Coordinates of C-alpha atoms and ligand atoms in Angstrom, one line a residue:
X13 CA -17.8 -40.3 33.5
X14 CA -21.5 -40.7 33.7
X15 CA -24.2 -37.8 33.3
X16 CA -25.1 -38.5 37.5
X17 CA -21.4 -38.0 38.6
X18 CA -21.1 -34.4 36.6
X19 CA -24.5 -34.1 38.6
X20 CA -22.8 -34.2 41.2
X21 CA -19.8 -32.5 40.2
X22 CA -20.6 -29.3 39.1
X23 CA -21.3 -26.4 41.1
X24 CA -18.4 -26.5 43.1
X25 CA -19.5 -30.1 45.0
X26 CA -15.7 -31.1 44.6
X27 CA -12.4 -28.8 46.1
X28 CA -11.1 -27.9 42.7
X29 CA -8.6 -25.1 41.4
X30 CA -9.4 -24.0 38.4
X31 CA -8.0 -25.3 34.8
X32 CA -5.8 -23.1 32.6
X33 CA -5.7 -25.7 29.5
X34 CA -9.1 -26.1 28.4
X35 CA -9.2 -27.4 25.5
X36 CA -12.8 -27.0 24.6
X37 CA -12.6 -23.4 25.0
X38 CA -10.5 -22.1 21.8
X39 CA -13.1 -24.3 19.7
X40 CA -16.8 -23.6 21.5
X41 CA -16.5 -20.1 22.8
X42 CA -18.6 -18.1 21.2
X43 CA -16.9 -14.6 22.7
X44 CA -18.9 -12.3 20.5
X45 CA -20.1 -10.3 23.4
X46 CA -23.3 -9.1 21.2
X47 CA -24.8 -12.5 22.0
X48 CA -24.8 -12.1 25.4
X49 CA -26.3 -9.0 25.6
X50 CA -29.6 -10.1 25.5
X51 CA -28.9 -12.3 28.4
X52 CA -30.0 -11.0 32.1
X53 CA -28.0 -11.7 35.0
X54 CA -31.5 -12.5 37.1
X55 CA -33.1 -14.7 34.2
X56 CA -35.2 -17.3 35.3
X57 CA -33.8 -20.6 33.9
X58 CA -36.0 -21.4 30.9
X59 CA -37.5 -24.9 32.1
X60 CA -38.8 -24.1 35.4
X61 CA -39.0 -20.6 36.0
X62 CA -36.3 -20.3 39.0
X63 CA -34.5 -17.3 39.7
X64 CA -31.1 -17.2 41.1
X65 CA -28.6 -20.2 41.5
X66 CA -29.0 -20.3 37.2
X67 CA -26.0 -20.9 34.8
X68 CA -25.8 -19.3 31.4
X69 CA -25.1 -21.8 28.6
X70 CA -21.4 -20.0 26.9
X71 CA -22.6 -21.6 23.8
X72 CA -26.3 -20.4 23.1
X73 CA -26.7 -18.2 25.6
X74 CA -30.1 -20.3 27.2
X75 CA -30.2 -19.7 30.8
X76 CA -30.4 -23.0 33.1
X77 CA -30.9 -24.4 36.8
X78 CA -28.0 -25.9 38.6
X79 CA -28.2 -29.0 40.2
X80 CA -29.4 -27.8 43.5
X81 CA -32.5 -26.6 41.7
X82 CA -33.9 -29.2 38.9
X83 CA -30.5 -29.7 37.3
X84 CA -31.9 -28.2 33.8
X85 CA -28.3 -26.9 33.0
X86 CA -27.2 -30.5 33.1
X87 CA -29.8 -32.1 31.5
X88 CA -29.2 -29.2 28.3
X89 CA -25.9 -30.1 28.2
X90 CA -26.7 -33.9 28.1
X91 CA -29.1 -32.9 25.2
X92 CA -26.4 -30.6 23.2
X93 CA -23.2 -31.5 24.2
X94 CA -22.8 -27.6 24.8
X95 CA -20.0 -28.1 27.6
X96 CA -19.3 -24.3 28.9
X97 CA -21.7 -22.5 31.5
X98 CA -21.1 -19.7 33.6
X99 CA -22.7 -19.4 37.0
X100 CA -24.7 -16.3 37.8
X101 CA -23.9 -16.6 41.5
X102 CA -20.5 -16.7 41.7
X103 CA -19.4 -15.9 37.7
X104 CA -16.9 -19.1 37.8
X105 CA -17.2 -21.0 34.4
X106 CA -17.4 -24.6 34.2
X107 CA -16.3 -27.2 31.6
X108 CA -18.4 -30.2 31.7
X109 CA -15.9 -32.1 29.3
X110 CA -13.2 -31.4 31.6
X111 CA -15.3 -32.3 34.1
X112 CA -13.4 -28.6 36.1
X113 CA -13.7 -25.0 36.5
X114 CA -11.7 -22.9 34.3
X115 CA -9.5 -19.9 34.4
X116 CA -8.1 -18.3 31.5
X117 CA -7.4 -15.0 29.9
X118 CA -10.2 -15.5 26.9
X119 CA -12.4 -15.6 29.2
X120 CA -11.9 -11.9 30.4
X121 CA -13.5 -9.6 28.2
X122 CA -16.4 -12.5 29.5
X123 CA -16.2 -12.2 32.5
X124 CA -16.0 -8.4 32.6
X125 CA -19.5 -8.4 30.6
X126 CA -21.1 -10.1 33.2
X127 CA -19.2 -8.5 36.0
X128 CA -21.0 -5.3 35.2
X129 CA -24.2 -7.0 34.0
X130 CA -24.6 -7.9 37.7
X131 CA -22.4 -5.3 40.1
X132 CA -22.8 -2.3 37.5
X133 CA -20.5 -1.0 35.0
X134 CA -16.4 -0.7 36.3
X135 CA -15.8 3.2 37.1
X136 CA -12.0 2.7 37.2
X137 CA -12.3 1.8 33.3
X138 CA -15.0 4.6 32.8
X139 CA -12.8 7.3 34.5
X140 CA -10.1 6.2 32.3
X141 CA -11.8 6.9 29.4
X142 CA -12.8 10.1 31.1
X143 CA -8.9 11.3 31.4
X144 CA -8.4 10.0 27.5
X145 CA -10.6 12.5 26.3
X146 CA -9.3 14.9 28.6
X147 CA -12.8 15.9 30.5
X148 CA -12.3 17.9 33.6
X149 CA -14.3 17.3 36.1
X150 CA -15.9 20.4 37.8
X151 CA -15.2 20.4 41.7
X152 CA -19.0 20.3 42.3
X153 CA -19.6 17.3 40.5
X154 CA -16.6 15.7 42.8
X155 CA -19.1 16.7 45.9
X156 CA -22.2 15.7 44.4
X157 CA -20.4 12.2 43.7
X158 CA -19.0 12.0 47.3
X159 CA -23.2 13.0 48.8
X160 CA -23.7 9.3 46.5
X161 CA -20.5 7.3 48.5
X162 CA -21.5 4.9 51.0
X163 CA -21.4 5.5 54.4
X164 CA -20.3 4.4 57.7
X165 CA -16.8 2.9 57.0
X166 CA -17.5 2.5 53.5
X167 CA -17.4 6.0 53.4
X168 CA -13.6 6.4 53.8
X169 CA -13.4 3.2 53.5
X170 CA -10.3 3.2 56.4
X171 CA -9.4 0.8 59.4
X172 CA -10.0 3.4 61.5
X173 CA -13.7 3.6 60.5
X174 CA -14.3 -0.1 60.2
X175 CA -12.9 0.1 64.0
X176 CA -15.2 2.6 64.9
X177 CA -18.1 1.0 63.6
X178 CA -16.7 -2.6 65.3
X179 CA -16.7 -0.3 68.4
X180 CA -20.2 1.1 68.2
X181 CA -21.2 -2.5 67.7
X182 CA -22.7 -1.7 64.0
X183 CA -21.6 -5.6 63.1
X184 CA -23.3 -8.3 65.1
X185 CA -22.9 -11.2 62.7
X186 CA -19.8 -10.7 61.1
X187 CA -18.6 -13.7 58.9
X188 CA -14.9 -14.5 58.0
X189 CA -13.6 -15.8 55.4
X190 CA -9.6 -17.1 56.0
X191 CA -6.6 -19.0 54.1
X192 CA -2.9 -20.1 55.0
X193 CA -1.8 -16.0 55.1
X194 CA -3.2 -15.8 58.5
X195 CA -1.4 -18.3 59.7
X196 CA 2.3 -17.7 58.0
X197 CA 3.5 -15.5 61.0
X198 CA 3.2 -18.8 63.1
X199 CA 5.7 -20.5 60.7
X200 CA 3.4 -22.4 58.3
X201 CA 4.4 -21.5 54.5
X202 CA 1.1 -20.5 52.4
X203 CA 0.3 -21.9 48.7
X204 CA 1.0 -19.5 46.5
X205 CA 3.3 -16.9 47.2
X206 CA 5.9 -16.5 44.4
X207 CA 8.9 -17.2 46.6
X208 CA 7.9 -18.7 49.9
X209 CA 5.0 -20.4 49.3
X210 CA 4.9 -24.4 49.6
X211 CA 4.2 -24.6 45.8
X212 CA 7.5 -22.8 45.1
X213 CA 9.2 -25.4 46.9
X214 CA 8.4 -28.6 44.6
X215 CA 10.8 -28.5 41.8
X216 CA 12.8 -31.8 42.9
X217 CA 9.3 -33.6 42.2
X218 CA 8.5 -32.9 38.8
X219 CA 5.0 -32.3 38.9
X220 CA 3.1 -31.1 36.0
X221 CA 1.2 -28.7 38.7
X222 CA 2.0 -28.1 42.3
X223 CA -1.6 -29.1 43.2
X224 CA -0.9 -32.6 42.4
X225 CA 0.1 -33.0 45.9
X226 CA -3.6 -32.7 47.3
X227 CA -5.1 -34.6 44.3
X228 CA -6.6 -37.2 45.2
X229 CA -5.8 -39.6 42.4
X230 CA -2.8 -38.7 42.6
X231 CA -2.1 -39.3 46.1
X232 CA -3.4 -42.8 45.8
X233 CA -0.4 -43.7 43.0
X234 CA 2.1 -41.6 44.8
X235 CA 1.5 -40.8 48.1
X236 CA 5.3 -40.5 49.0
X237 CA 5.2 -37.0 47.5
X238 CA 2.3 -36.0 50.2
X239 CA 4.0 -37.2 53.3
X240 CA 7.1 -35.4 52.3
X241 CA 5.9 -32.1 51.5
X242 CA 3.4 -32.1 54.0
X243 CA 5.9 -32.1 56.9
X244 CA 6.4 -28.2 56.7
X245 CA 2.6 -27.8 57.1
X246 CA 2.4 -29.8 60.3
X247 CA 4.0 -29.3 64.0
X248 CA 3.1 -27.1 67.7
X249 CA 2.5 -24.0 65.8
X250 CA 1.0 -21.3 68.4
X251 CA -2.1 -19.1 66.7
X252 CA -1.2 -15.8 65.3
X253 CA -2.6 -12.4 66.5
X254 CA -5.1 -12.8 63.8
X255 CA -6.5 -15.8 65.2
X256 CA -6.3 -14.1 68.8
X257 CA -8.6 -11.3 67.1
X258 CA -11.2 -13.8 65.9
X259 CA -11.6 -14.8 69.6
X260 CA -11.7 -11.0 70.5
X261 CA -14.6 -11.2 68.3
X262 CA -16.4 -13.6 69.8
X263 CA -15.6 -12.5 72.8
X264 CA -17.7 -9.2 71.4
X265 CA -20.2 -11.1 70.6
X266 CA -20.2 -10.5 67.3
X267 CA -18.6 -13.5 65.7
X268 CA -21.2 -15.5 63.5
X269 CA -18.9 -17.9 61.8
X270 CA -15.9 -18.6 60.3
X271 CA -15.0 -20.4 56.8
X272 CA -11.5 -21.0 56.9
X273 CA -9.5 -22.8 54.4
X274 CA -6.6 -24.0 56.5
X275 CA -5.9 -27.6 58.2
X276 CA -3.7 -26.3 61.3
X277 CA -6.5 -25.6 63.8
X278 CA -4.9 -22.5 65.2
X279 CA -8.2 -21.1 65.9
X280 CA -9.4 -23.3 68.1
X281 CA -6.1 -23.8 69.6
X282 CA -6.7 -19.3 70.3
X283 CA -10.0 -20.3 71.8
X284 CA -12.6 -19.8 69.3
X285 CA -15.3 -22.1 69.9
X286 CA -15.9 -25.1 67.6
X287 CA -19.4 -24.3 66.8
X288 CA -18.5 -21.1 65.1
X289 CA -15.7 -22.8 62.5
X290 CA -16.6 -24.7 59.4
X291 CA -13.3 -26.5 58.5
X292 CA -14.0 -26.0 54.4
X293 CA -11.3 -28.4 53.7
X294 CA -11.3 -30.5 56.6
X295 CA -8.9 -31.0 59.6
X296 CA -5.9 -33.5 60.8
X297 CA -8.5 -34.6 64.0
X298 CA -9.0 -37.7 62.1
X299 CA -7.7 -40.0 59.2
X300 CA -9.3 -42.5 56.9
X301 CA -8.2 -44.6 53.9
X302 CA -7.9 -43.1 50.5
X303 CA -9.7 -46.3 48.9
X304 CA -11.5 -48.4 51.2
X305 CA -12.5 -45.6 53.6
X306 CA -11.3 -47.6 56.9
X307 CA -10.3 -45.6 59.6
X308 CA -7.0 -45.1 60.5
X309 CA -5.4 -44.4 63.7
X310 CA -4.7 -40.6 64.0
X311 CA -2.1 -41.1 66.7
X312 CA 0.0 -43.4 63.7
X313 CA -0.9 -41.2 61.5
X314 CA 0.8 -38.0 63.1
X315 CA 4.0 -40.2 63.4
X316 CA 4.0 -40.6 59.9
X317 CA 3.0 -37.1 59.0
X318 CA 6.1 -36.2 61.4
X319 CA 8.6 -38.4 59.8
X320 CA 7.3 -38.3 56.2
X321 CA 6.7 -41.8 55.5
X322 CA 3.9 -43.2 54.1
X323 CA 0.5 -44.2 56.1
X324 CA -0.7 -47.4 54.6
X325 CA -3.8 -49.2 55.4
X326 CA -4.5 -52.7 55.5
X327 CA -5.8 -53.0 52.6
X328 CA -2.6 -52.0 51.0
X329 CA -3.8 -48.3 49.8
X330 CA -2.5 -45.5 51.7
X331 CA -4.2 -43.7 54.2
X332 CA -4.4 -40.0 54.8
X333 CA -5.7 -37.4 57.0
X334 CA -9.3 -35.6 56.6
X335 CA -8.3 -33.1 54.5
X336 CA -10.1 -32.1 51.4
X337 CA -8.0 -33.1 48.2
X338 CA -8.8 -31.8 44.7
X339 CA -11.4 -34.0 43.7
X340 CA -13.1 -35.0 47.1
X341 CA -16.6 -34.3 47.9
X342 CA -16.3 -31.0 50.5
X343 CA -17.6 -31.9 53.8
X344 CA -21.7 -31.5 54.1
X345 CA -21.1 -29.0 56.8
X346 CA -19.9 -26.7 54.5
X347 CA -22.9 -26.7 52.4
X348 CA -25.6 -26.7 55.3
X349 CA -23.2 -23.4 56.8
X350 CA -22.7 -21.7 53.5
X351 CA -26.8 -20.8 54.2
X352 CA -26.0 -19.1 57.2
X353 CA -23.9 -16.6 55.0
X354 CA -27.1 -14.8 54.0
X355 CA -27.7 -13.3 57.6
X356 CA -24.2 -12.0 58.1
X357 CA -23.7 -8.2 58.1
X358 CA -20.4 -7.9 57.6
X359 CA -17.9 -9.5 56.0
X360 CA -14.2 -9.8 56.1
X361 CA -12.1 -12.0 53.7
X362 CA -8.4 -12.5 55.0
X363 CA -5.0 -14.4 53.8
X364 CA -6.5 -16.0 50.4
X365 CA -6.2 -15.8 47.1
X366 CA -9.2 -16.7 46.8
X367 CA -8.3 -19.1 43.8
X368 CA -10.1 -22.2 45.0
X369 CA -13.2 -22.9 44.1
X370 CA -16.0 -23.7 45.6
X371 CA -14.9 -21.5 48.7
X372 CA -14.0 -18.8 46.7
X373 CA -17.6 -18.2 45.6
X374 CA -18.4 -17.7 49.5
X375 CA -17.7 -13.9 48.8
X376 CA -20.8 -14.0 46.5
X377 CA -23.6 -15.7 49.1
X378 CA -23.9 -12.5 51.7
X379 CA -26.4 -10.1 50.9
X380 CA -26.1 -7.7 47.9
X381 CA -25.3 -4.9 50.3
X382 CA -23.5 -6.3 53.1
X383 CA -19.7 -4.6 52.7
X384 CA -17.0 -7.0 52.1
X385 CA -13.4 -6.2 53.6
X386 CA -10.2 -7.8 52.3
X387 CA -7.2 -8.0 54.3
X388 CA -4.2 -9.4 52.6
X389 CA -0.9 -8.8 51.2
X390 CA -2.1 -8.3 47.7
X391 CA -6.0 -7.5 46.8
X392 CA -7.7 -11.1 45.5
X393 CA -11.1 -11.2 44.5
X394 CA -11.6 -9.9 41.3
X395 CA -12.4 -12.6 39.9
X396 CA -15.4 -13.5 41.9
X397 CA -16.6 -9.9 41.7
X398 CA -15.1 -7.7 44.5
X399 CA -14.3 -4.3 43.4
X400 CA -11.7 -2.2 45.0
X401 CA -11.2 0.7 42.5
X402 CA -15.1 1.5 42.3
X403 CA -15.8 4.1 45.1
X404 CA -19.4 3.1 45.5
X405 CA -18.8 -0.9 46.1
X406 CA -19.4 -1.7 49.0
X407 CA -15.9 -3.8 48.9
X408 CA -12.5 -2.4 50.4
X409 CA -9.2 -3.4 50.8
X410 CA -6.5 -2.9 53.3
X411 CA -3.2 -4.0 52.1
X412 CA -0.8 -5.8 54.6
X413 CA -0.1 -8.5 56.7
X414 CA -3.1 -9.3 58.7
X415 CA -2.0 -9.4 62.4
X416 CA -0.7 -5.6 61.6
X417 CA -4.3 -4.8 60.0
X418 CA -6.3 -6.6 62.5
X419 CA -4.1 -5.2 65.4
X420 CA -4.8 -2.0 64.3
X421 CA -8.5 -2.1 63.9
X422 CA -8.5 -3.5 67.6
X423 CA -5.9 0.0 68.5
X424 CA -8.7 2.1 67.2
X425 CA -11.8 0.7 68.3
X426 CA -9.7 0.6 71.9
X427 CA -9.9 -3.2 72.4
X428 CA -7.4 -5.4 74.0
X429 CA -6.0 -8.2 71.5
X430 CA -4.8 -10.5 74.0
X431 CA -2.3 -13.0 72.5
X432 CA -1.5 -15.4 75.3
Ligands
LIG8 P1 -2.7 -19.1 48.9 O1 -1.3 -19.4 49.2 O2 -3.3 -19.4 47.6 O3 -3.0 -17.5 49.3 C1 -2.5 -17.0 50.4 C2 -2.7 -15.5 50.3 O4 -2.3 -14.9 51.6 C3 -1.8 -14.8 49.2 O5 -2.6 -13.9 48.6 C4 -0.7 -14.1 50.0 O6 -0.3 -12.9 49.4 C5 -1.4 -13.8 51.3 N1 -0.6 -13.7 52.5 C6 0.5 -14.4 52.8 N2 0.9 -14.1 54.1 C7 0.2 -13.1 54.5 C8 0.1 -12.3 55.7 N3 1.0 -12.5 56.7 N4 -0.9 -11.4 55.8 C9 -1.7 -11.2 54.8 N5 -1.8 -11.9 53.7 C10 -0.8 -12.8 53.5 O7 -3.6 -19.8 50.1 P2 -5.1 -20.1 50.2 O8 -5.9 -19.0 49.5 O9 -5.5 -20.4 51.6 O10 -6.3 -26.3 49.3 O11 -5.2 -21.4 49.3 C11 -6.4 -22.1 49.2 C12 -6.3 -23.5 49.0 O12 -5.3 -23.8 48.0 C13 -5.7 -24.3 50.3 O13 -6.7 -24.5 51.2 C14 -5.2 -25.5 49.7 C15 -4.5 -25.0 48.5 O14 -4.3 -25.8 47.4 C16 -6.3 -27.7 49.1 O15 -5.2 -28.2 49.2 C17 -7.5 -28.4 48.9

């Protein structure tokens, strides 16, 4: 692969999930945390002087632009070969040799460095050391610590106050962030769950990952696995509650956008407008080639997604709808939206894992102080920095399905979730 396509490739251009094999990692990761101490989250990247939107080089520690800036964190890798970078913004670590972001359990003690490098030290792991060496703490210094907690909802940190403060019209530009949970009450299986999930369900196909399925080089060579799997994902599915509450939202007024990762289109199909969606990984409205980029007929194609045969073009590749597959550029929309994150005041993250990468690092673009609400079966996040055991972040989670959590937050702030 040339130097221009990793250009283009890194920072999260391409859909990717992260890599768990790395083999570059065991050999070039330097994990003596005493090296990167001297390194500071905000420093400018050593060529041109930007700050922010910088990568730190896992091998000598040099701090470097991404490509949106002057690409200096490419061009020192084309000059050293040092393949491993972490981004400041988001904290995901890239492989340029594997040409992918990676994920894997050296990385930790990493990743936890940083983690408190840029959101402060973890008081979950301080308090533990606290109770090791058996340190009381004196009632007062409880108070003095609560006077320091956030407050509004963050405060309590409970549905009822986020309600209340939805109520009293705190949040005018609130910004969600949504995955296949929210839409698993409507009959559509997520990704990942352990036993329901549609990646639980590919045994009979061998695949080294369950991913392969929305790769796109894969797809191109064996597109029969696609259209057979896919059939679960497509069908009339009616919106959920949760999609009913978006359109309460904008119905509010206070809806600035939604990122959602899913395909189905149940939020338009509730009545959300359009204009305040970014499809991250693209939508079934359309369908195109998978090599020579014709367009295909969409009407053919939902017959074929239907039946679970195979869409082929005329030029004898197959065809597929305008989803996002691992290794497809991301739509520009996305990018030109992601900017809008920065004016939002609230956000709420709902029915991800958040394992998918570039949207993943979404969580990281609002501003430094704008509190961050989870809403899923099982708290996700950590990874790209949310913290739900430290009770000054100004990130919470509320465990549970999210048309009971949502339901509930429009119970206490008295408004009617209509679900038609
Ligand atoms: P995942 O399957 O990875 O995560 C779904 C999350 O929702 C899990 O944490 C579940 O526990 C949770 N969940 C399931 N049902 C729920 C419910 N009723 N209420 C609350 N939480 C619930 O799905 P995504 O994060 O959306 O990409 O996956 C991201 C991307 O991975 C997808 O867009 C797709 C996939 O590979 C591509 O194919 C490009």
């Amino acid at each position: 692969m040339s130097d221009r396509n990793i250009n283009v490739e890194i920072d999260g251009y391409f859909a990717v999930s992260p890599k768990r094999d790395c083999p570059h990692l065991a050999t070039a990761l330097d994990a003596d945390l005493a090296h990167y101490r001297e390194v500071n989250i905000r420093s400018p990247c050593q060529d041109c002087d930007n700050v922010g939107e910088n990568w730190v080089c896992l091998i000598c520690q040099q701090v470097k632009c991404s490509r949106y800036v002057s690409s200096h964190g490419l061009a020192h890798y084309s000059d050293t070969n040092h393949s491993l970078a972490m981004s400041f913004s988001d904290l995901s670590v890239w492989c340029h040799l594997c040409d992918s972001y990676l994920e894997h359990d050296s990385l930790d003690s990493l990743l936890r460095h940083f983690r408190d490098l840029k959101f402060g030290p973890d008081v979950s792991s301080l308090a533990s050391n606290l109770e090791e060496m058996k340190i009381e703490e004196e009632p007062e210094e409880a108070e003095e610590e609560s006077k320091e907690k956030a407050s509004g909802f963050l405060g309590t940190k409970s549905i009822r106050d986020l309600a209340l403060a939805l109520k009293n019209s705190e949040y005018k530009k609130i910004a969600i962030m949504a995955g296949a949970g929210i839409s698993v009450s409507a009959g559509i299986p997520d990704f990942r769950s352990t036993a329901s999930g549609l990646y639980a369900q590919l045994a009979e196909y061998n695949l080294s990952k369950p991913e392969l399925v929305f790769e796109i080089n894969y797809f191109r060579n064996s597109p029969e696995v696609f259209f057979k799997v896919v059939k679960s994902l497509v069908g009339d599915f009616k919106p959920t509650p949760t999609h009913y509450f978006f359109k309460l939202l904008e119905q509010k007024g206070c809806l600035m956008k939604i990122y959602t990762q899913n395909i189905d289109g149940l939020e338009v199909k509730a009545g959300v407008s359009r204009d305040k969606i970014t499809f991250a990984h693209g939508h079934m409205e359309s369908s195109h080639c998978s090599v020579c980029k014709a367009e295909y007929d969409n009407a053919l194609m939902k017959t074929h997604l239907e039946n679970g045969t195979v869409a082929w073009c005329e030029c004898g590749a197959p065809a597929k709808p305008d989803v996002v597959f691992f290794g497809e550029a991301l739509n520009p929309e996305f990018y030109s939206s992601v900017q809008m994150l920065r004016e939002a005041d609230l956000l709420i993250v709902c029915g991800t894992s958040l394992k998918v990468f570039p949207f993943a690092g979404l969580v990281t673009q609002v501003g430094e102080k704008v509190p961050r609400v989870m809403i899923n079966r099982e708290a996700s996040g950590q990874s790209v920095g949310m913290q739900y055991d430290n009770p000054k972040s100004r990130d919470v989670v509320f465990i549970g399905d999210t048309d009971e959590v949502f339901a509930e937050i429009a119970r206490h702030a008295d408004w009617e979730l209509v679900c038609e």
